Short mmCIF file of C-alpha atoms in Angstrom, two decimals:
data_model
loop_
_atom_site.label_atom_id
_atom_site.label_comp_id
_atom_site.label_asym_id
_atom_site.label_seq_id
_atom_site.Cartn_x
_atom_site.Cartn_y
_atom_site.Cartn_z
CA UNK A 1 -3.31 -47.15 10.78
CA UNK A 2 -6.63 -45.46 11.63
CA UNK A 3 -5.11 -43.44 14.27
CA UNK A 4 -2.87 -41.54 11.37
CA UNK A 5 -5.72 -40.01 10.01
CA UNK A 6 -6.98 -38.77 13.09
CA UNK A 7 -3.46 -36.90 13.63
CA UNK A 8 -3.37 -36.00 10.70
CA UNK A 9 -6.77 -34.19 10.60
CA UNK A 10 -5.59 -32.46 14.02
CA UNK A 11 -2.22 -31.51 12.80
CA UNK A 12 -4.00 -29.58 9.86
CA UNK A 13 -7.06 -27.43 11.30
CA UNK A 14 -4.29 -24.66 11.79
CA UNK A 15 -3.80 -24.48 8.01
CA UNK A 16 -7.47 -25.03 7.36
CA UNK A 17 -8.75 -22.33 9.24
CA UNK A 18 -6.23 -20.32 6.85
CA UNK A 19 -8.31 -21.04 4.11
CA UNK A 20 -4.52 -21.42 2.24
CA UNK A 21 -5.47 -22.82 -1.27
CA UNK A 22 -3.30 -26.01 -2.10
CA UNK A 23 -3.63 -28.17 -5.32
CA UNK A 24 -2.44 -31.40 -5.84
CA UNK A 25 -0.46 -32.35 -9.06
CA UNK A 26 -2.68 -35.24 -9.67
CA UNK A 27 -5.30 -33.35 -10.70
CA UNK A 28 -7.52 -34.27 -8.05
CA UNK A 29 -8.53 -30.38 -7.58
CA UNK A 30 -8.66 -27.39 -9.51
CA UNK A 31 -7.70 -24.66 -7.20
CA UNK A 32 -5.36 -21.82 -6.95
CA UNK A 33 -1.98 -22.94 -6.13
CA UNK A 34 0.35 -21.09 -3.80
CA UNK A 35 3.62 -20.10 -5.53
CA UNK A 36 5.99 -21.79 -3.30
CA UNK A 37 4.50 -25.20 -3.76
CA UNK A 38 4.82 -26.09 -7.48
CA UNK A 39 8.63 -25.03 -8.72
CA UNK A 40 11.31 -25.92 -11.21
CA UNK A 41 14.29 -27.43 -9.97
CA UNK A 42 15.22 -30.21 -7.51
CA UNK A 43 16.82 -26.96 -4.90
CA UNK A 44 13.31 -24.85 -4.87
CA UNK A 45 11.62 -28.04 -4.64
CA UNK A 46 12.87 -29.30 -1.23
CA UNK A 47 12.98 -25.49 0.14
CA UNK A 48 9.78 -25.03 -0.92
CA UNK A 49 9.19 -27.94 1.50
CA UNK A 50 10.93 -26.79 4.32
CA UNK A 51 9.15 -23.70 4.12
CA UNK A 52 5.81 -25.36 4.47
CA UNK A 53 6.60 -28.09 7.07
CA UNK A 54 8.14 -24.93 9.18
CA UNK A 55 5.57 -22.99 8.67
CA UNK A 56 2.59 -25.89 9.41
CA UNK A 57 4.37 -27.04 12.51
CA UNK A 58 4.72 -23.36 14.43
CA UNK A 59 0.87 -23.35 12.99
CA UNK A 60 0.17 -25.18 15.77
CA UNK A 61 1.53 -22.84 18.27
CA UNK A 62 1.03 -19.49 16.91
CA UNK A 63 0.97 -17.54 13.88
CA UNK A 64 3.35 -18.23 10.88
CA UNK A 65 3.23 -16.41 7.54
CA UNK A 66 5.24 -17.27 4.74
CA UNK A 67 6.61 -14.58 2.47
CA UNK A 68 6.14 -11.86 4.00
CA UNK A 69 6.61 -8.64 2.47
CA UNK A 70 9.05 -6.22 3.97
CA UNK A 71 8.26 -2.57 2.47
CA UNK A 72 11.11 -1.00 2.89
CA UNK A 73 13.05 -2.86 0.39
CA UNK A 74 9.79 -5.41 -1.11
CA UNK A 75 11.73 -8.44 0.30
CA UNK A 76 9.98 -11.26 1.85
CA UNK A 77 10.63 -13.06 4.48
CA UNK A 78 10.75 -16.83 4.67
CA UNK A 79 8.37 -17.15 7.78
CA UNK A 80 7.60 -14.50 10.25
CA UNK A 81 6.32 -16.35 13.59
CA UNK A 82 4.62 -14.89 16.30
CA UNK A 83 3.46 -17.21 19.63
CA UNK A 84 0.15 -18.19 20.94
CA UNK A 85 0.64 -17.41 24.53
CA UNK A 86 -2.07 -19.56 25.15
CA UNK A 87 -1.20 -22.84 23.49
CA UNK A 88 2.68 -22.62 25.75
CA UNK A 89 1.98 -26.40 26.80
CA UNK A 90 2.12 -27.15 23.09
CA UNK A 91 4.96 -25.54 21.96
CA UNK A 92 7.16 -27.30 24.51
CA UNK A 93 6.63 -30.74 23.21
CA UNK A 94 7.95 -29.49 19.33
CA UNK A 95 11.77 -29.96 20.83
CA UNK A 96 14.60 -27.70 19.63
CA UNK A 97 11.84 -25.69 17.46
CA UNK A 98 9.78 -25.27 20.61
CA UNK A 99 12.43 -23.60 22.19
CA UNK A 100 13.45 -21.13 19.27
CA UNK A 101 9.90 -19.94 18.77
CA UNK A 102 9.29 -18.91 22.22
CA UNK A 103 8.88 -15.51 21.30
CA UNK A 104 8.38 -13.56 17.56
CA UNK A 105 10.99 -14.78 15.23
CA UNK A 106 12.25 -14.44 11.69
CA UNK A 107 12.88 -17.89 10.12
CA UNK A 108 15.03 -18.26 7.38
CA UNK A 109 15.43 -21.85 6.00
CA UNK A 110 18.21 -22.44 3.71
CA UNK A 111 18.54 -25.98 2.09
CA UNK A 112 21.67 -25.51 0.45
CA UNK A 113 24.48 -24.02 3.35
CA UNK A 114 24.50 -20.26 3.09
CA UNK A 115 27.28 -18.13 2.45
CA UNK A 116 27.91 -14.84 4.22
CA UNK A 117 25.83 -12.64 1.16
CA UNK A 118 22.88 -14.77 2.23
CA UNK A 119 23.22 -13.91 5.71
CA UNK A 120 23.78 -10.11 5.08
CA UNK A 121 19.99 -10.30 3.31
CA UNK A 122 18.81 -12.13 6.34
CA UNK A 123 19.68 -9.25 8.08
CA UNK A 124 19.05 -6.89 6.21
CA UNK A 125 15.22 -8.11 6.14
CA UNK A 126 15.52 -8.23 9.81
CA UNK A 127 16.26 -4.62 10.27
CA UNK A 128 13.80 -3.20 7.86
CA UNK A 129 11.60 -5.77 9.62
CA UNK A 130 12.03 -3.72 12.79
CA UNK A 131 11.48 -0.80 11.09
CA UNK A 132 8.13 -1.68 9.98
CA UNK A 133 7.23 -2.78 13.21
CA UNK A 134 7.75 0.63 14.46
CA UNK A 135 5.99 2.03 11.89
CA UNK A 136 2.92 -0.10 12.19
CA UNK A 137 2.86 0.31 16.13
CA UNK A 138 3.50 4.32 16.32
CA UNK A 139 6.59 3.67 18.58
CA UNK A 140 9.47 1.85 19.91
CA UNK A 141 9.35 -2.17 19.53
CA UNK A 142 11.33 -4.78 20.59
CA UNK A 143 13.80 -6.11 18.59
CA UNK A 144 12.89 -9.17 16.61
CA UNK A 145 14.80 -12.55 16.69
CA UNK A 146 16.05 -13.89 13.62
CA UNK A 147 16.52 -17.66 13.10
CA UNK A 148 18.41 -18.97 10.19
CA UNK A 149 18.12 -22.58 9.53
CA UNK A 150 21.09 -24.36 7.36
CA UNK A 151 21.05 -28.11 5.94
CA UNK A 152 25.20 -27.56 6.45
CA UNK A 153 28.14 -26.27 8.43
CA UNK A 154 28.22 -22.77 7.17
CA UNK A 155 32.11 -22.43 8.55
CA UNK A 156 32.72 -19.37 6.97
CA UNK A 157 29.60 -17.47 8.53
CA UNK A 158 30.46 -18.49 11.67
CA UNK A 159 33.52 -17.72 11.95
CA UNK A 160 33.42 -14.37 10.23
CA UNK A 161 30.19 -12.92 12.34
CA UNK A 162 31.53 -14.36 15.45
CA UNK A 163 29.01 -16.83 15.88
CA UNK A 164 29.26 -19.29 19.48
CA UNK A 165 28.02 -23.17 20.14
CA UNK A 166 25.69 -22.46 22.31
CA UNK A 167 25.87 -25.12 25.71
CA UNK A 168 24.18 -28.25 25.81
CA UNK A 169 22.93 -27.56 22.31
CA UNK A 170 24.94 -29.47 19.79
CA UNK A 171 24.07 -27.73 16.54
CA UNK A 172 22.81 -24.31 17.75
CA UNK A 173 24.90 -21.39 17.29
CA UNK A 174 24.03 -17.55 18.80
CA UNK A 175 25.96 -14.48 17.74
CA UNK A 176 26.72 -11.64 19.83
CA UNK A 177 23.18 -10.44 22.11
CA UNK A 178 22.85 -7.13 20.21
CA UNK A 179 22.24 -8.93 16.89
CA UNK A 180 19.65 -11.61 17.94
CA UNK A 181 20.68 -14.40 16.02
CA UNK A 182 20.78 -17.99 16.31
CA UNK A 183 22.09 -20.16 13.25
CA UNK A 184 21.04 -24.00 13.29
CA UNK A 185 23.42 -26.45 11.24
CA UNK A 186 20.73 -29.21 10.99
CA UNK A 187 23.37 -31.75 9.80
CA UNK A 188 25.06 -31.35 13.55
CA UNK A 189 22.15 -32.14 15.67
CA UNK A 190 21.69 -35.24 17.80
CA UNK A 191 19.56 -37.93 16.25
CA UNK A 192 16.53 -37.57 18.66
CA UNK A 193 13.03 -37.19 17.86
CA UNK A 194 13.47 -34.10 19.93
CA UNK A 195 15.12 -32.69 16.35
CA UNK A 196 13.61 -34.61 13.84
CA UNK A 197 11.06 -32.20 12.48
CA UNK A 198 14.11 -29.86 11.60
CA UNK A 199 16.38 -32.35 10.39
CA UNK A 200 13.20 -32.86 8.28
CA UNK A 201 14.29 -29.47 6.77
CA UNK A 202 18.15 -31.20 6.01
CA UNK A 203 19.67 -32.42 3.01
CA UNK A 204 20.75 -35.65 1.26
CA UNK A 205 21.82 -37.88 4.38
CA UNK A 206 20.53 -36.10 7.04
CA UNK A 207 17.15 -35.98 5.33
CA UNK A 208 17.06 -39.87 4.10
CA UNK A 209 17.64 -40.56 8.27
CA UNK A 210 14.87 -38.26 9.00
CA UNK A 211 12.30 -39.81 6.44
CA UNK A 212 12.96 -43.54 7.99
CA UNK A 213 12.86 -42.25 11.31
CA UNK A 214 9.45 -40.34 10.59
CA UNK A 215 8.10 -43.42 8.76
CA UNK A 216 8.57 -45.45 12.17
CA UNK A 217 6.63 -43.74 14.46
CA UNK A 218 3.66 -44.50 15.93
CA UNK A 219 0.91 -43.97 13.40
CA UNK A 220 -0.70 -40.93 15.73
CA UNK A 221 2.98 -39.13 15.72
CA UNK A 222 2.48 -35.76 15.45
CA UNK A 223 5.75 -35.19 13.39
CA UNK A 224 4.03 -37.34 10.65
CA UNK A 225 0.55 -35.70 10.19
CA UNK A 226 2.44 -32.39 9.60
CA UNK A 227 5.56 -33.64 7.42
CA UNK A 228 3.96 -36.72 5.46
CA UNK A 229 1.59 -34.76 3.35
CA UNK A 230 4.30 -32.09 2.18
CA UNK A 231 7.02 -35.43 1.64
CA UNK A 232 4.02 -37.01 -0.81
CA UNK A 233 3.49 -33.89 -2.77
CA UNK A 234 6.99 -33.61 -3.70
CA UNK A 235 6.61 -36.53 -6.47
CA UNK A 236 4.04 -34.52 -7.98
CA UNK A 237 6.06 -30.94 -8.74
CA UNK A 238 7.88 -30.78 -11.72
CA UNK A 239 11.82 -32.31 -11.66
CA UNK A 240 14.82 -30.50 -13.06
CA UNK A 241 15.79 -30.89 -16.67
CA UNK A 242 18.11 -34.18 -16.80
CA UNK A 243 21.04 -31.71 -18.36
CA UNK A 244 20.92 -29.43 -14.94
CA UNK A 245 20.82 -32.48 -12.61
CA UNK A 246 23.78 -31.86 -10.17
CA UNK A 247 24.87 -35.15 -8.12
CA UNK A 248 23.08 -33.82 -5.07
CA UNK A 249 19.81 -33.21 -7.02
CA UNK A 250 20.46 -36.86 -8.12
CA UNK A 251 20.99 -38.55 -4.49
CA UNK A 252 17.72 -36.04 -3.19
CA UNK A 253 15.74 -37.49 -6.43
CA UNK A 254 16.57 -40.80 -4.81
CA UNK A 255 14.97 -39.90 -1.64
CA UNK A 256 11.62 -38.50 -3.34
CA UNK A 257 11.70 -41.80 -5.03
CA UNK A 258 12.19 -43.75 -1.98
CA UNK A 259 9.20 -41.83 -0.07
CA UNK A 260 6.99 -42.88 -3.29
CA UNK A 261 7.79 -46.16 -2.98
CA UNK A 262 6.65 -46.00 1.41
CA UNK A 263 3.61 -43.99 -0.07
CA UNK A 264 2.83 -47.29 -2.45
CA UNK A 265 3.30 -49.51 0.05
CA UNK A 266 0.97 -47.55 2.55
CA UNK A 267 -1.57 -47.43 -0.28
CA UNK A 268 -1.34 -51.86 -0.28
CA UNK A 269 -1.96 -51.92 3.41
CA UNK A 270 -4.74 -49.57 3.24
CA UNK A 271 -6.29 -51.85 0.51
CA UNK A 272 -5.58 -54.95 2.44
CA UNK A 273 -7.30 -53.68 5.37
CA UNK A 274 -9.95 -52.61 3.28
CA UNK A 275 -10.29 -55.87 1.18
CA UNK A 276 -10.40 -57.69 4.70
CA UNK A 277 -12.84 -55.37 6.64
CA UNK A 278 -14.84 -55.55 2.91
CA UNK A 279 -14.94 -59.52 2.83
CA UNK A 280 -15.93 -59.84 6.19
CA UNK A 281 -19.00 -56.87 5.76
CA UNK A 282 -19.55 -57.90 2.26
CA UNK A 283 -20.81 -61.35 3.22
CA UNK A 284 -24.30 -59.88 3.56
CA UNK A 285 -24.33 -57.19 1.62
CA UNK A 286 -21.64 -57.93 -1.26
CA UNK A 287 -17.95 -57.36 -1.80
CA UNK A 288 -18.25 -53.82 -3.44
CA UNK A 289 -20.74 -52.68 -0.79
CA UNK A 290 -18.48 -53.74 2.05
CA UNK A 291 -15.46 -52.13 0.44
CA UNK A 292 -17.25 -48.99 0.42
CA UNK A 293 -18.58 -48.93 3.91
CA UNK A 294 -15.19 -49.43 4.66
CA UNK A 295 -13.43 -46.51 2.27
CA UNK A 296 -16.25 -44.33 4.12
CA UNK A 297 -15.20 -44.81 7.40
CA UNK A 298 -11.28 -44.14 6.58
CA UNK A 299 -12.74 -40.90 4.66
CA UNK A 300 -14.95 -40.10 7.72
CA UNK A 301 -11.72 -40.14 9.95
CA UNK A 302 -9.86 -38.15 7.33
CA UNK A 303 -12.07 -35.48 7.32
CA UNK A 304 -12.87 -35.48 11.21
CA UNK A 305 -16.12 -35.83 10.78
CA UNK A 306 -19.44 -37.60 9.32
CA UNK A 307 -19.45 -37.43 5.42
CA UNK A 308 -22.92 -36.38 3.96
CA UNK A 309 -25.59 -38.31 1.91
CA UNK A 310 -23.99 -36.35 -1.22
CA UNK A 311 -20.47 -37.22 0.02
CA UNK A 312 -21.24 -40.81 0.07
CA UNK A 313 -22.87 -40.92 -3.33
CA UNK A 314 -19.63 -39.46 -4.78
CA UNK A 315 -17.58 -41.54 -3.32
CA UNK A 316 -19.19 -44.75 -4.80
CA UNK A 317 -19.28 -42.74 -8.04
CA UNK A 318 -15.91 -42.69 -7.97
CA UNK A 319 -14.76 -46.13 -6.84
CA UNK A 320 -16.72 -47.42 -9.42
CA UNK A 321 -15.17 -44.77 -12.23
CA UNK A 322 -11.63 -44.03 -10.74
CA UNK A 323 -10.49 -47.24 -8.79
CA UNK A 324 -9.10 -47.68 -5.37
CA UNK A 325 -5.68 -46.45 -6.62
CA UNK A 326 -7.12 -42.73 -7.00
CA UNK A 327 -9.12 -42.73 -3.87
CA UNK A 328 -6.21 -44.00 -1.73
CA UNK A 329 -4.10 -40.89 -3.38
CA UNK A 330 -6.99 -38.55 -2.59
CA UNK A 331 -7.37 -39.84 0.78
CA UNK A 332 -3.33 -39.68 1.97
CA UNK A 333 -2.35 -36.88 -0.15
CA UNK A 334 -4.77 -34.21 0.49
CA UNK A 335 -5.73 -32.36 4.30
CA UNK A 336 -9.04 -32.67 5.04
CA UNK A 337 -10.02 -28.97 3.60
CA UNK A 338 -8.95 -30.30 0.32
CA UNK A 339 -10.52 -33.35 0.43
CA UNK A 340 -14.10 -32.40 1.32
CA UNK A 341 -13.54 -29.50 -1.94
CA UNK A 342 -12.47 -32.75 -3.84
CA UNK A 343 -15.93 -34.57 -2.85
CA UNK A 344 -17.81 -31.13 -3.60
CA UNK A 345 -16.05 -30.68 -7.25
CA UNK A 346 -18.25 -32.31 -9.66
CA UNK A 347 -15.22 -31.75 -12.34
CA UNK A 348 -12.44 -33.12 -9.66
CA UNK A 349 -10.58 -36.14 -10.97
#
């Protein structure tokens, strides 16, 4: 269990060194919340997620910007990508998505299967793209890739851009060279951990198989110190109105409720441990103080580092006040950026 936090506080100095500002639902923090994290409706919710999984996991291996602005026509693109030549090593052991962001890339996520309109944007972000490039760089530029991710078999798209399977690829799709396309249908790829991150970014059963299959790797598994976080946070944004409920925003309700109820169960086992380590410290220097010692140490590894004199007196400050409960949500739910702000707000909750 230990060794999650670890990876998880690897897995995140990419976005921390962003100095993005995230806020958590529970009202742990109160910071400035990015617009595609908090939304209205069961759709925006999950591509909202996809977004930031995507965009947290090529992190690691380069630079990835969400929304970004394309000033020709003030579209935005989902995620423009560009590689860190220097971290190649890395990029091959993401899989699939290793391979597809070996060079600058336009990623467009869809969680509901696009239709040919939605495509026709795509590209038409991806040329004006190109033409900003040129602008920018005084000159001729290469070409950029575009990468358009769908939760389903968009048949119609395929067949009517001329779209091809692409060899020893199940799910990947290129269209003719000129255009620089590739289409993933996520439902169509194999079931190995080589594609789980993206089937991560699927829908209904696709995405149910992905959570169990995240939830039973090793501990230290990358693929769960970058999707876990985002998977937690999607109990806290706000759900559809009952009345506007489709079925499939009922069966993906389902899932968020099923990842709450791994989340609670995590939160026992932490406790447990806790409540064990606590007895056994606590026989010399009493229950509470052994629990604490021990809540420090899984805060310590958390964070990545030593917590301060300050940090410590908070924390006891608010076992005593807010329970266990609230400190276990702090502690899984928020990257370590977020949780040292949370120690530092005197106001935080």
């Amino acid at each position: 269990m230990t060794r999650f936090f670890s990876s998880l506080y690897a897995t995140s100095l990419y976005v921390a060194s962003r100095k993005q500002h995230v806020s958590c639902a529970i009202g742990l923090l109160t910071r400035p919340i990015n617009p595609i994290f908090v939304t209205a409706s069961m759709r925006s919710r999950f591509d909202a997620f996809c977004k930031n999984v995507l965009r947290e996991t090529l992190g690691l291996v380069g630079g990835a910007d969400t929304q970004v602005e394309v000033i020709a026509t003030s579209q935005t693109m989902d995620i423009w990508y560009v590689p860190d030549p220097a971290r190649a090593a890395l990029r091959a052991e993401l899989g699939l998505l290793g391979e597809l962001a070996a060079e600058p890339c336009q990623f467009e996520p869809f969680h509901d299967t696009p239709g040919p309109a939605e495509l026709r944007g795509c590209v038409r972000k991806q040329l004006h793209w190109h033409h900003e490039l040129e602008r920018r760089a005084g000159g001729a530029v290469p070409f950029p890739r575009l990468c358009v991710l769908s939760s389903g078999r968009p048949a119609t798209v395929l067949d009517a851009f001329g779209f091809d399977p692409v060899p020893g690829r199940p799910g990947l799709y290129r269209a003719a060279p000129g255009w620089r396309i590739d289409l993933v249908v996520i439902a169509e790829l194999p079931r190995t951990r080589d594609t789980l991150l993206l089937r991560l970014l699927g829908a209904r059963a696709v995405l149910r198989d992905a959570i169990r299959e995240l939830i039973a790797l090793p501990d230290d598994a990358w693929e769960k110190g970058i999707a876990l976080p985002w998977l937690l946070r999607l109990r806290f944004e706000v759900p559809a109105e009952p009345s506007a409920r489709t079925a499939e925003d009922a069966e993906e309700e389902e899932i968020v409720t099923e990842v709450q109820q791994w989340f609670e169960q995590l939160k026992q086992s932490l406790r447990d441990e806790a409540r064990r380590e606590g007895l056994q410290e606590g026989r010399k220097e009493g229950l509470q103080e052994g629990q604490l010692r021990v809540l420090a140490r899984q805060f310590e590894k958390k964070l990545g580092r030593p917590m301060t004199d300050m940090e410590h007196s908070v924390l006891a400050e608010r076992f005593e006040r807010l329970g266990a409960d609230r400190l276990d949500d702090a502690k899984l739910a928020l990257p370590p950026e977020a949780l040292a702000a949370w120690l530092a707000d005197p106001t935080a909750r």
